[in-house]
mmCIF file of C-alpha atoms in Angstrom:
data_model
loop_
_atom_site.group_PDB
_atom_site.id
_atom_site.type_symbol
_atom_site.label_atom_id
_atom_site.label_comp_id
_atom_site.label_asym_id
_atom_site.label_seq_id
_atom_site.Cartn_x
_atom_site.Cartn_y
_atom_site.Cartn_z
ATOM 1 C CA GLY E 21 -9.837 -18.487 46.907
ATOM 2 C CA LEU E 22 -6.955 -20.346 45.262
ATOM 3 C CA PHE E 23 -9.309 -23.064 43.959
ATOM 4 C CA ILE E 24 -11.629 -20.469 42.428
ATOM 5 C CA LEU E 25 -8.656 -18.703 40.817
ATOM 6 C CA LEU E 26 -7.329 -21.963 39.354
ATOM 7 C CA ALA E 27 -10.777 -22.945 38.105
ATOM 8 C CA SER E 28 -11.137 -19.541 36.482
ATOM 9 C CA LEU E 29 -7.734 -19.814 34.800
ATOM 10 C CA ILE E 30 -8.521 -23.318 33.509
ATOM 11 C CA SER E 31 -11.873 -22.112 32.167
ATOM 12 C CA CYS E 32 -10.261 -19.157 30.412
ATOM 13 C CA ALA E 33 -7.561 -21.391 28.918
ATOM 14 C CA LYS E 34 -10.182 -23.839 27.696
ATOM 15 C CA LYS E 35 -12.220 -21.056 26.084
ATOM 16 C CA GLU E 36 -9.123 -19.641 24.429
ATOM 17 C CA SER E 37 -8.189 -23.099 23.152
ATOM 18 C CA GLU E 38 -11.703 -23.685 21.817
ATOM 19 C CA SER E 39 -11.667 -20.263 20.197
ATOM 20 C CA ASN E 40 -8.315 -20.926 18.552
ATOM 21 C CA THR E 41 -9.513 -24.314 17.319
ATOM 22 C CA SER E 42 -12.719 -22.948 15.824
ATOM 23 C CA SER E 43 -10.931 -20.028 14.183
ATOM 24 C CA THR E 44 -8.642 -22.360 12.252
ATOM 25 C CA SER E 45 -11.461 -24.551 10.922
ATOM 26 C CA ILE E 46 -13.194 -22.109 8.651
ATOM 27 C CA PHE E 47 -14.186 -21.516 5.033
ATOM 28 C CA LYS E 48 -12.746 -18.527 3.191
ATOM 29 C CA ALA E 49 -14.164 -17.418 -0.154
ATOM 30 C CA VAL E 50 -12.648 -14.763 -2.412
ATOM 31 C CA GLY E 51 -13.855 -12.761 -5.385
ATOM 32 C CA TYR E 52 -13.703 -9.596 -7.386
ATOM 33 C CA SER E 53 -13.106 -6.154 -5.868
ATOM 34 C CA GLY E 54 -11.042 -7.769 -3.141
ATOM 35 C CA THR E 55 -13.987 -9.666 -1.674
ATOM 36 C CA ILE E 56 -13.114 -12.005 1.207
ATOM 37 C CA LEU E 57 -15.879 -13.906 3.025
ATOM 38 C CA SER E 58 -15.661 -16.177 6.073
ATOM 39 C CA SER E 59 -17.865 -18.949 7.411
ATOM 40 C CA PRO E 60 -17.436 -21.603 10.122
ATOM 41 C CA ASP E 61 -20.071 -23.883 8.565
ATOM 42 C CA GLY E 62 -20.594 -22.789 4.944
ATOM 43 C CA ILE E 63 -24.060 -21.540 5.821
ATOM 44 C CA THR E 64 -23.560 -18.203 7.589
ATOM 45 C CA TRP E 65 -21.118 -15.833 5.880
ATOM 46 C CA THR E 66 -19.538 -12.600 7.037
ATOM 47 C CA SER E 67 -17.304 -10.039 5.369
ATOM 48 C CA SER E 68 -15.497 -6.952 6.548
ATOM 49 C CA THR E 69 -15.981 -3.516 5.099
ATOM 50 C CA TRP E 70 -13.087 -3.173 2.709
ATOM 51 C CA ASP E 71 -10.042 -1.872 4.497
ATOM 52 C CA SER E 72 -6.891 -1.613 2.387
ATOM 53 C CA GLN E 73 -4.759 -1.361 5.507
ATOM 54 C CA ASN E 74 -5.986 -4.714 6.801
ATOM 55 C CA TYR E 75 -6.514 -6.582 3.560
ATOM 56 C CA GLY E 76 -3.817 -5.138 1.351
ATOM 57 C CA THR E 77 -5.762 -4.958 -1.902
ATOM 58 C CA SER E 78 -9.091 -4.172 -3.536
ATOM 59 C CA LYS E 79 -8.132 -5.884 -6.784
ATOM 60 C CA ASN E 80 -9.983 -8.844 -8.222
ATOM 61 C CA LEU E 81 -9.036 -12.072 -6.436
ATOM 62 C CA SER E 82 -9.103 -15.318 -8.407
ATOM 63 C CA GLY E 83 -8.022 -18.044 -5.991
ATOM 64 C CA ILE E 84 -7.225 -18.943 -2.393
ATOM 65 C CA THR E 85 -5.570 -21.796 -0.502
ATOM 66 C CA TYR E 86 -4.494 -22.661 3.035
ATOM 67 C CA GLY E 87 -1.282 -24.311 4.178
ATOM 68 C CA ASN E 88 1.529 -23.940 6.720
ATOM 69 C CA SER E 89 -0.916 -22.074 9.020
ATOM 70 C CA THR E 90 -1.234 -19.399 6.332
ATOM 71 C CA TYR E 91 -3.904 -18.248 3.895
ATOM 72 C CA VAL E 92 -2.678 -17.154 0.470
ATOM 73 C CA ALA E 93 -4.975 -15.488 -2.074
ATOM 74 C CA VAL E 94 -4.021 -14.389 -5.586
ATOM 75 C CA GLY E 95 -5.529 -12.179 -8.248
ATOM 76 C CA TRP E 96 -5.155 -9.736 -11.077
ATOM 77 C CA TYR E 97 -1.996 -7.709 -11.692
ATOM 78 C CA SER E 98 0.132 -10.312 -9.885
ATOM 79 C CA THR E 99 -1.701 -9.682 -6.630
ATOM 80 C CA ILE E 100 -0.625 -11.995 -3.802
ATOM 81 C CA ILE E 101 -1.965 -11.451 -0.284
ATOM 82 C CA SER E 102 -1.319 -13.611 2.771
ATOM 83 C CA SER E 103 -2.693 -13.873 6.273
ATOM 84 C CA SER E 104 -1.990 -15.957 9.356
ATOM 85 C CA ASP E 105 -5.498 -15.568 10.755
ATOM 86 C CA GLY E 106 -7.670 -14.848 7.698
ATOM 87 C CA ASN E 107 -8.528 -11.405 9.051
ATOM 88 C CA THR E 108 -5.443 -9.222 8.654
ATOM 89 C CA TRP E 109 -3.952 -9.484 5.168
ATOM 90 C CA THR E 110 -0.663 -8.245 3.764
ATOM 91 C CA GLU E 111 0.048 -7.689 0.085
ATOM 92 C CA ARG E 112 3.229 -9.357 -1.135
ATOM 93 C CA ASN E 113 5.467 -8.232 -3.974
ATOM 94 C CA SER E 114 5.599 -10.866 -6.701
ATOM 95 C CA GLY E 115 7.738 -8.706 -8.974
ATOM 96 C CA LYS E 116 5.583 -9.033 -12.107
ATOM 97 C CA SER E 117 2.372 -7.588 -13.492
ATOM 98 C CA TRP E 118 0.610 -10.605 -15.005
ATOM 99 C CA ASP E 119 -2.748 -11.779 -13.713
ATOM 100 C CA LEU E 120 -2.589 -14.773 -11.361
ATOM 101 C CA SER E 121 -5.157 -17.554 -11.624
ATOM 102 C CA GLY E 122 -4.477 -20.355 -9.165
ATOM 103 C CA VAL E 123 -2.680 -21.273 -5.961
ATOM 104 C CA THR E 124 -2.064 -24.469 -4.003
ATOM 105 C CA TYR E 125 0.039 -25.753 -1.120
ATOM 106 C CA GLY E 126 1.973 -29.020 -1.036
ATOM 107 C CA ASN E 127 5.434 -30.410 -0.276
ATOM 108 C CA SER E 128 5.970 -27.482 2.157
ATOM 109 C CA THR E 129 5.599 -25.093 -0.794
ATOM 110 C CA PHE E 130 3.025 -22.615 -2.059
ATOM 111 C CA VAL E 131 2.784 -22.581 -5.860
ATOM 112 C CA VAL E 132 1.020 -19.767 -7.730
ATOM 113 C CA VAL E 133 0.286 -19.818 -11.476
ATOM 114 C CA GLY E 134 -0.975 -17.240 -13.947
ATOM 115 C CA TRP E 135 -0.858 -15.709 -17.392
ATOM 116 C CA LYS E 136 2.163 -15.781 -19.707
ATOM 117 C CA GLY E 137 3.496 -18.952 -18.083
ATOM 118 C CA THR E 138 3.898 -17.267 -14.709
ATOM 119 C CA ILE E 139 4.826 -19.492 -11.756
ATOM 120 C CA PHE E 140 5.846 -18.279 -8.285
ATOM 121 C CA THR E 141 6.810 -20.392 -5.278
ATOM 122 C CA SER E 142 7.106 -19.647 -1.571
ATOM 123 C CA SER E 143 7.755 -21.628 1.590
ATOM 124 C CA ASP E 144 5.951 -19.176 3.865
ATOM 125 C CA GLY E 145 3.544 -17.134 1.703
ATOM 126 C CA THR E 146 5.623 -14.027 2.320
ATOM 127 C CA THR E 147 8.742 -14.244 0.147
ATOM 128 C CA TRP E 148 8.130 -15.327 -3.446
ATOM 129 C CA THR E 149 10.462 -16.635 -6.160
ATOM 130 C CA SER E 150 9.709 -16.536 -9.901
ATOM 131 C CA ARG E 151 10.200 -19.878 -11.675
ATOM 132 C CA THR E 152 10.785 -20.726 -15.321
ATOM 133 C CA SER E 153 7.785 -22.681 -16.579
ATOM 134 C CA GLY E 154 9.041 -23.238 -20.113
ATOM 135 C CA THR E 155 5.863 -21.806 -21.607
ATOM 136 C CA THR E 156 4.251 -18.424 -22.253
ATOM 137 C CA ARG E 157 0.721 -19.811 -22.225
ATOM 138 C CA TYR E 158 -1.974 -18.996 -19.685
ATOM 139 C CA LEU E 159 -1.770 -21.237 -16.614
ATOM 140 C CA ASN E 160 -5.110 -21.605 -14.837
ATOM 141 C CA GLY E 161 -5.019 -24.342 -12.202
ATOM 142 C CA VAL E 162 -2.496 -26.090 -9.956
ATOM 143 C CA ALA E 163 -2.635 -29.031 -7.548
ATOM 144 C CA TYR E 164 -0.279 -31.246 -5.564
ATOM 145 C CA GLY E 165 -0.495 -34.974 -4.945
ATOM 146 C CA ASN E 166 1.645 -38.108 -4.810
ATOM 147 C CA GLY E 167 4.882 -36.105 -4.841
ATOM 148 C CA THR E 168 4.018 -34.077 -7.941
ATOM 149 C CA PHE E 169 2.680 -30.607 -8.714
ATOM 150 C CA VAL E 170 0.455 -30.495 -11.817
ATOM 151 C CA VAL E 171 -0.416 -27.250 -13.626
ATOM 152 C CA VAL E 172 -3.052 -26.947 -16.362
ATOM 153 C CA GLY E 173 -3.730 -24.112 -18.776
ATOM 154 C CA SER E 174 -4.458 -22.877 -22.281
ATOM 155 C CA LEU E 175 -3.477 -24.188 -25.704
ATOM 156 C CA ASP E 176 0.154 -24.248 -26.786
ATOM 157 C CA THR E 177 1.441 -23.276 -30.234
ATOM 158 C CA LEU E 178 0.589 -26.747 -31.573
ATOM 159 C CA GLY E 179 -3.029 -26.498 -30.406
ATOM 160 C CA ASN E 180 -2.616 -28.863 -27.459
ATOM 161 C CA VAL E 181 -3.603 -27.844 -23.969
ATOM 162 C CA THR E 182 -0.747 -26.998 -21.583
ATOM 163 C CA ILE E 183 0.042 -29.425 -18.757
ATOM 164 C CA LEU E 184 3.175 -29.018 -16.632
ATOM 165 C CA THR E 185 4.551 -31.219 -13.852
ATOM 166 C CA SER E 186 7.152 -30.678 -11.147
ATOM 167 C CA SER E 187 8.386 -32.554 -8.097
ATOM 168 C CA ASP E 188 9.478 -29.417 -6.242
ATOM 169 C CA GLY E 189 7.766 -26.416 -7.855
ATOM 170 C CA SER E 190 11.099 -25.152 -9.174
ATOM 171 C CA SER E 191 11.802 -27.193 -12.324
ATOM 172 C CA TRP E 192 8.906 -27.903 -14.692
ATOM 173 C CA ASP E 193 8.307 -30.385 -17.519
ATOM 174 C CA ASN E 194 5.785 -29.995 -20.354
ATOM 175 C CA ARG E 195 3.436 -32.964 -20.805
ATOM 176 C CA SER E 196 1.260 -33.968 -23.742
ATOM 177 C CA SER E 197 -2.461 -33.957 -23.019
ATOM 178 C CA GLY E 198 -3.901 -34.922 -26.397
ATOM 179 C CA THR E 199 -6.787 -32.480 -26.042
ATOM 180 C CA SER E 200 -7.516 -29.107 -27.603
ATOM 181 C CA ASP E 201 -9.669 -27.384 -24.993
ATOM 182 C CA TRP E 202 -8.452 -25.123 -22.206
ATOM 183 C CA LEU E 203 -8.174 -26.760 -18.813
ATOM 184 C CA SER E 204 -9.206 -24.742 -15.769
ATOM 185 C CA GLY E 205 -8.818 -26.943 -12.702
ATOM 186 C CA VAL E 206 -6.951 -29.998 -11.459
ATOM 187 C CA THR E 207 -6.820 -32.142 -8.322
ATOM 188 C CA TYR E 208 -5.416 -35.411 -6.999
ATOM 189 C CA GLY E 209 -7.205 -38.198 -5.176
ATOM 190 C CA LYS E 210 -7.572 -41.964 -5.124
ATOM 191 C CA THR E 211 -4.206 -42.406 -6.926
ATOM 192 C CA THR E 212 -5.538 -40.296 -9.823
ATOM 193 C CA TYR E 213 -5.039 -36.783 -11.145
ATOM 194 C CA VAL E 214 -8.221 -35.282 -12.611
ATOM 195 C CA ALA E 215 -8.206 -32.151 -14.792
ATOM 196 C CA VAL E 216 -11.304 -30.317 -16.057
ATOM 197 C CA GLY E 217 -11.923 -27.538 -18.561
ATOM 198 C CA GLN E 218 -13.867 -26.089 -21.448
ATOM 199 C CA SER E 219 -16.667 -27.912 -23.276
ATOM 200 C CA GLY E 220 -17.047 -30.476 -20.502
ATOM 201 C CA ARG E 221 -13.509 -31.762 -20.891
ATOM 202 C CA ILE E 222 -12.294 -34.189 -18.192
ATOM 203 C CA LEU E 223 -8.886 -35.879 -18.265
ATOM 204 C CA THR E 224 -7.396 -38.405 -15.842
ATOM 205 C CA SER E 225 -3.829 -39.518 -15.214
ATOM 206 C CA PRO E 226 -2.107 -41.922 -12.826
ATOM 207 C CA ASP E 227 1.146 -39.932 -12.849
ATOM 208 C CA GLY E 228 0.530 -36.460 -14.332
ATOM 209 C CA ILE E 229 2.347 -37.533 -17.507
ATOM 210 C CA THR E 230 -0.021 -39.799 -19.438
ATOM 211 C CA TRP E 231 -3.579 -38.480 -19.738
ATOM 212 C CA THR E 232 -6.831 -40.146 -20.798
ATOM 213 C CA GLU E 233 -10.022 -38.331 -21.755
ATOM 214 C CA GLN E 234 -13.203 -39.359 -19.951
ATOM 215 C CA ILE E 235 -16.875 -38.830 -20.810
ATOM 216 C CA SER E 236 -18.298 -36.078 -18.631
ATOM 217 C CA GLY E 237 -21.825 -36.082 -20.054
ATOM 218 C CA THR E 238 -21.866 -32.300 -20.452
ATOM 219 C CA SER E 239 -20.599 -29.703 -22.909
ATOM 220 C CA ASN E 240 -20.661 -26.917 -20.328
ATOM 221 C CA ASN E 241 -17.354 -25.327 -19.339
ATOM 222 C CA LEU E 242 -15.993 -26.902 -16.159
ATOM 223 C CA ALA E 243 -14.127 -24.662 -13.708
ATOM 224 C CA GLU E 244 -12.854 -26.603 -10.697
ATOM 225 C CA VAL E 245 -12.507 -30.123 -9.314
ATOM 226 C CA VAL E 246 -11.781 -31.480 -5.814
ATOM 227 C CA TYR E 247 -11.399 -34.905 -4.272
ATOM 228 C CA GLU E 248 -13.025 -34.970 -0.854
ATOM 229 C CA ASN E 249 -15.173 -37.260 1.241
ATOM 230 C CA GLY E 250 -14.314 -40.233 -0.998
ATOM 231 C CA SER E 251 -15.498 -38.595 -4.200
ATOM 232 C CA PHE E 252 -14.407 -36.310 -7.018
ATOM 233 C CA LEU E 253 -16.660 -33.283 -7.451
ATOM 234 C CA VAL E 254 -16.651 -30.815 -10.356
ATOM 235 C CA VAL E 255 -18.340 -27.412 -10.649
ATOM 236 C CA GLY E 256 -18.838 -25.365 -13.799
ATOM 237 C CA HIS E 257 -20.935 -23.046 -15.907
ATOM 238 C CA SER E 258 -24.744 -22.930 -15.795
ATOM 239 C CA GLY E 259 -24.774 -24.471 -12.325
ATOM 240 C CA THR E 260 -23.055 -27.662 -13.474
ATOM 241 C CA ILE E 261 -22.105 -30.122 -10.732
ATOM 242 C CA LEU E 262 -20.705 -33.581 -11.451
ATOM 243 C CA THR E 263 -19.597 -36.315 -9.044
ATOM 244 C CA SER E 264 -17.518 -39.442 -9.553
ATOM 245 C CA PRO E 265 -16.133 -42.168 -7.272
ATOM 246 C CA ASP E 266 -13.115 -42.768 -9.527
ATOM 247 C CA GLY E 267 -12.725 -39.866 -11.990
ATOM 248 C CA ILE E 268 -13.972 -42.069 -14.843
ATOM 249 C CA THR E 269 -17.734 -42.474 -14.392
ATOM 250 C CA TRP E 270 -19.494 -39.137 -13.845
ATOM 251 C CA THR E 271 -23.004 -38.297 -12.634
ATOM 252 C CA ALA E 272 -24.708 -34.918 -13.089
ATOM 253 C CA ARG E 273 -26.261 -33.423 -9.959
ATOM 254 C CA SER E 274 -28.920 -30.744 -9.668
ATOM 255 C CA SER E 275 -27.430 -27.585 -8.164
ATOM 256 C CA GLY E 276 -30.670 -25.596 -8.213
ATOM 257 C CA THR E 277 -29.012 -22.682 -10.018
ATOM 258 C CA LEU E 278 -28.081 -21.739 -13.581
ATOM 259 C CA LYS E 279 -25.353 -19.364 -12.450
ATOM 260 C CA ASN E 280 -21.753 -20.192 -13.279
ATOM 261 C CA LEU E 281 -19.889 -21.927 -10.455
ATOM 262 C CA ASN E 282 -16.161 -21.239 -10.149
ATOM 263 C CA GLY E 283 -14.815 -22.890 -7.005
ATOM 264 C CA VAL E 284 -15.524 -25.676 -4.513
ATOM 265 C CA ALA E 285 -14.114 -26.865 -1.191
ATOM 266 C CA TYR E 286 -14.994 -29.377 1.534
ATOM 267 C CA GLY E 287 -14.723 -29.208 5.302
ATOM 268 C CA ASN E 288 -16.731 -29.755 8.500
ATOM 269 C CA SER E 289 -18.707 -32.459 6.625
ATOM 270 C CA ILE E 290 -20.008 -30.025 4.000
ATOM 271 C CA TYR E 291 -19.212 -29.007 0.415
ATOM 272 C CA VAL E 292 -19.212 -25.307 -0.443
ATOM 273 C CA ALA E 293 -19.437 -24.104 -4.055
ATOM 274 C CA VAL E 294 -19.118 -20.430 -5.072
ATOM 275 C CA GLY E 295 -19.822 -18.539 -8.277
ATOM 276 C CA TYR E 296 -21.272 -15.582 -10.125
ATOM 277 C CA SER E 297 -23.346 -12.872 -8.428
ATOM 278 C CA GLY E 298 -22.274 -13.878 -4.923
ATOM 279 C CA THR E 299 -23.660 -17.386 -5.334
ATOM 280 C CA ILE E 300 -22.853 -19.855 -2.549
ATOM 281 C CA LEU E 301 -24.222 -23.397 -2.431
ATOM 282 C CA THR E 302 -23.727 -26.063 0.233
ATOM 283 C CA SER E 303 -24.210 -29.818 0.275
ATOM 284 C CA PRO E 304 -23.570 -32.572 2.834
ATOM 285 C CA ASP E 305 -23.026 -35.211 0.147
ATOM 286 C CA GLY E 306 -22.412 -33.483 -3.204
ATOM 287 C CA ILE E 307 -25.866 -34.539 -4.374
ATOM 288 C CA THR E 308 -28.399 -32.291 -2.641
ATOM 289 C CA TRP E 309 -27.552 -28.571 -2.753
ATOM 290 C CA THR E 310 -28.904 -25.536 -0.906
ATOM 291 C CA GLU E 311 -28.293 -21.897 -1.845
ATOM 292 C CA ARG E 312 -26.969 -19.657 0.942
ATOM 293 C CA ASP E 313 -26.964 -15.895 1.391
ATOM 294 C CA SER E 314 -23.456 -14.551 0.891
ATOM 295 C CA GLY E 315 -24.493 -10.948 1.425
ATOM 296 C CA LYS E 316 -22.609 -10.101 -1.761
ATOM 297 C CA SER E 317 -23.377 -9.717 -5.443
ATOM 298 C CA ASN E 318 -19.712 -9.885 -6.441
ATOM 299 C CA TYR E 319 -18.220 -12.554 -8.679
ATOM 300 C CA LEU E 320 -16.880 -15.206 -6.299
ATOM 301 C CA SER E 321 -13.916 -17.040 -7.777
ATOM 302 C CA GLY E 322 -12.588 -19.472 -5.177
ATOM 303 C CA VAL E 323 -13.046 -21.033 -1.763
ATOM 304 C CA THR E 324 -10.839 -22.970 0.660
ATOM 305 C CA PHE E 325 -11.181 -24.676 4.027
ATOM 306 C CA SER E 326 -8.506 -24.371 6.674
ATOM 307 C CA ARG E 327 -7.910 -27.461 8.789
#
């Protein structure tokens, strides 16, 4: 009897451990009207009927990240929601009313950016502090790598695109980009920062300070860039997907769609790209893409993978 009881307890503990492990390795996609979708593999997606008590908002969501065992999603009207499990969400008070565009986690800090030079930081995703960015321009994307946060955005008063850097998320410096097109996304990988934006614009930098324009091969607006699986990958309008081993030489890939793509993430050996009209695409290598059924027709703005 004791052996059976112990075996049962061990089995239950193992199942609980497996369940906990699988629940933390999952894709989360967000979009307009408070849309939040979940998938363990990027192929099968589920969403809950909207419940303001559980999710905290029905506003348009524009970005999501995962860090410190916490999901943080941001959106219009300074919406910030956080969740420890990706299921029950709580709306946080950011203290302002500007739309928020991007969010990342690095250096034990969440950094959120948005319109009118808005930057918020948080160590836990719950309590947020407003930071002085030194600009009133629209900030669209943020990333962390090699000890530096990099933020990209719209044109400044001199007609140059806004790029800010910070070591801690608190104090920010304005950098010269030398380009005159909005930048939408930025990432770090292979000792290189890569920023992408309107009219096929791609910039690279070794330090976030000095930037060099690269030839993307497209004039389509580019929305987001990631470095995963040994490669940079960019998504953009009209189904644009580009890949590069170094951020300098870019190759166009066939996505199989003409819909605008807004976000991309990688996990469980698969890329997931999301976009207009509930579009979700997956790829094992960034080259061959398959469209998946999201069950939604909403504008999907961002996707993350929790490790």
